[in-house]
mmCIF file of C-alpha atoms in Angstrom:
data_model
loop_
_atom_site.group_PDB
_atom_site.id
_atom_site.type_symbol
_atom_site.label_atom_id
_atom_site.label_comp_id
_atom_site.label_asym_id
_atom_site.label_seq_id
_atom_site.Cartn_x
_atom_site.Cartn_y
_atom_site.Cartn_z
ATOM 1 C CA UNK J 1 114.543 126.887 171.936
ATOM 2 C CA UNK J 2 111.055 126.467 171.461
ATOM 3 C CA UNK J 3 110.368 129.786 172.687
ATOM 4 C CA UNK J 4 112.705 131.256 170.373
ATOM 5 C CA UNK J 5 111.001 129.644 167.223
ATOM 6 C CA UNK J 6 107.190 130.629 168.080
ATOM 7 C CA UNK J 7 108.456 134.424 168.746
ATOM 8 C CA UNK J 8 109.937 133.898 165.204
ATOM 9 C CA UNK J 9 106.624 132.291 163.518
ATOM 10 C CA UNK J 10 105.024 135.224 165.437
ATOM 11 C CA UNK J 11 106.802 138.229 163.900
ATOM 12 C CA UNK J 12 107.054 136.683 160.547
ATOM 13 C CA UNK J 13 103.453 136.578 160.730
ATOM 14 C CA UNK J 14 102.742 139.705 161.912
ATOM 15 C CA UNK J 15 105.286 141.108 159.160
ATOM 16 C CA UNK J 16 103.480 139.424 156.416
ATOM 17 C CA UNK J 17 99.817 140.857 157.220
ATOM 18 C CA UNK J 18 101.203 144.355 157.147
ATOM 19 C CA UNK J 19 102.710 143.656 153.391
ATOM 20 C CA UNK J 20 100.175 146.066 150.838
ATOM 21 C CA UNK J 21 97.650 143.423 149.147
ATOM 22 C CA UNK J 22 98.082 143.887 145.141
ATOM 23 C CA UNK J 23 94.168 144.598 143.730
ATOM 24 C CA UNK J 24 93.187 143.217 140.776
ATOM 25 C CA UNK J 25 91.519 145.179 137.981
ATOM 26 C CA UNK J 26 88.139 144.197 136.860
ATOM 27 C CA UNK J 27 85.597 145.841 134.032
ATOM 28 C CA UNK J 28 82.029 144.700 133.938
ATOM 29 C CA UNK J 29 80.282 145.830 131.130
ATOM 30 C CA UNK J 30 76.355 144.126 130.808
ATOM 31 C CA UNK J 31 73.397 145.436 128.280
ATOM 32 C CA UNK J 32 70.241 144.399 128.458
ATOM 33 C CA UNK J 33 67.389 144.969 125.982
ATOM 34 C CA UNK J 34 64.184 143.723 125.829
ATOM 35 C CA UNK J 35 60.666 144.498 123.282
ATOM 36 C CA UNK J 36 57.487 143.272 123.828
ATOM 37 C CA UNK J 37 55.262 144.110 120.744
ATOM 38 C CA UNK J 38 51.132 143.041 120.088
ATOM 39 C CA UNK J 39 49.800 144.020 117.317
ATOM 40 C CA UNK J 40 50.392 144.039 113.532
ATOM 41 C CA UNK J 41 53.080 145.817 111.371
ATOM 42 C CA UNK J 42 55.790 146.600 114.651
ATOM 43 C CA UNK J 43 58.975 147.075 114.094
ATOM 44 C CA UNK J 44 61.888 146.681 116.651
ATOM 45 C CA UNK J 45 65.551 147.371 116.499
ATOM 46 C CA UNK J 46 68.172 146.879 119.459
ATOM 47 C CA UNK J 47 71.680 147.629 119.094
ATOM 48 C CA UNK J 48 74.347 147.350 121.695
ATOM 49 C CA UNK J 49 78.112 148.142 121.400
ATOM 50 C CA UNK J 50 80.398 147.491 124.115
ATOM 51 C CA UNK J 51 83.789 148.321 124.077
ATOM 52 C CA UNK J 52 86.927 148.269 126.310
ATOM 53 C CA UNK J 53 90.348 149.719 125.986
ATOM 54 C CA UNK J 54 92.818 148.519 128.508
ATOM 55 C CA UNK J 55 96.269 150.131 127.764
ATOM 56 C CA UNK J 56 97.261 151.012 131.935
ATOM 57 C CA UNK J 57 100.508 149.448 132.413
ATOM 58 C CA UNK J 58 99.774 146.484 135.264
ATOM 59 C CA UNK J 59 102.291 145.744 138.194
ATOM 60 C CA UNK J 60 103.895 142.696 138.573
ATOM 61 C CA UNK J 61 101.277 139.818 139.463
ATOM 62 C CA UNK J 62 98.171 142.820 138.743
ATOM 63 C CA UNK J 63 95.695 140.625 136.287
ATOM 64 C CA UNK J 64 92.672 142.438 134.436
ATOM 65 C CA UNK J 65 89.827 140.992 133.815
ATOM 66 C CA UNK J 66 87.164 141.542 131.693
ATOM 67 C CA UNK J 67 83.299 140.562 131.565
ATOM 68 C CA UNK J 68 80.751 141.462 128.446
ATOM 69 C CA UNK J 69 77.572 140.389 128.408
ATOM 70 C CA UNK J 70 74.871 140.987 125.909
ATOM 71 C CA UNK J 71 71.165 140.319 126.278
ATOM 72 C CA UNK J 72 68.769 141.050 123.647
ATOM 73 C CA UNK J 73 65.071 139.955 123.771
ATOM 74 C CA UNK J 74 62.143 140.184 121.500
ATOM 75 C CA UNK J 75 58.426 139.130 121.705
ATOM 76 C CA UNK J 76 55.943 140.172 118.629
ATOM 77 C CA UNK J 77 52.707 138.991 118.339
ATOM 78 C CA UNK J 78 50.637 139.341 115.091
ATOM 79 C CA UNK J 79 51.932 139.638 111.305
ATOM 80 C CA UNK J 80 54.121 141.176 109.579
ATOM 81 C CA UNK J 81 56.400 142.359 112.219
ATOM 82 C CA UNK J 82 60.101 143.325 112.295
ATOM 83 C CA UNK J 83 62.929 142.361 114.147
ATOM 84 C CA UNK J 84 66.480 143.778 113.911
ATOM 85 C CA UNK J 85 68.884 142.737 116.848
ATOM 86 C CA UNK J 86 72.640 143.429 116.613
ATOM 87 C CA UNK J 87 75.430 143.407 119.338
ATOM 88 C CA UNK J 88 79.425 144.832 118.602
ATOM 89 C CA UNK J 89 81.323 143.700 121.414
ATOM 90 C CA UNK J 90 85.177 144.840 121.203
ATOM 91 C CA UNK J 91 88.330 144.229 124.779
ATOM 92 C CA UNK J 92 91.662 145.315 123.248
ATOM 93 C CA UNK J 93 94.228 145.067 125.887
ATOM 94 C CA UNK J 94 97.724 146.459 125.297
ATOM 95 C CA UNK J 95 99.503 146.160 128.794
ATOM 96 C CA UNK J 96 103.013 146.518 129.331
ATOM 97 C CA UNK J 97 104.865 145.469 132.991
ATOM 98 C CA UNK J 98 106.911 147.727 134.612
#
């Protein structure tokens, strides 16, 4: 008997490794901007637009994920400097199961 129930635990084991493993989907998106200005009369403009369109149809139990990051840095020493910094960060996800 108990020989009959550890060969069972053992193929159900083995059977389960061998099943395909079901990836998830992942987008990484990162921007980083940095201005170091000395002086007088600079001028710095950063822009960064990040977008992500996600309309794959996902298996059952498939998850996407999605990571944006912005960064934007600016140092300006002396007068009568400019600084412009904008960031357009956009995920639409339209996913439909199968």
């Amino acid at each position: 008997m108990k020989r009959s129930i550890i060969s069972l635990l053992a193929l159900s084991t083995i059977g389960l490794l061998t099943l395909p493993a079901l990836a998830d989907d992942a987008t990484i998106q990162r921007s980083d901007q940095v201005s170091t200005q000395e002086g007088n009369r600079n001028t710095a403009i950063q822009d960064s637009s990040q977008s992500n369109i996600n309309r794959g149809r996902n298996r059952r139990g498939e998850d996407t994920g999605t990571v944006q990051e912005s960064y934007q840095d600016t140092l300006q020493q002396g007068s009568d400097n400019v600084s412009v910094q904008e960031s357009d960060q956009r995920n639409v996800r339209d996913t439909r199961r199968r």
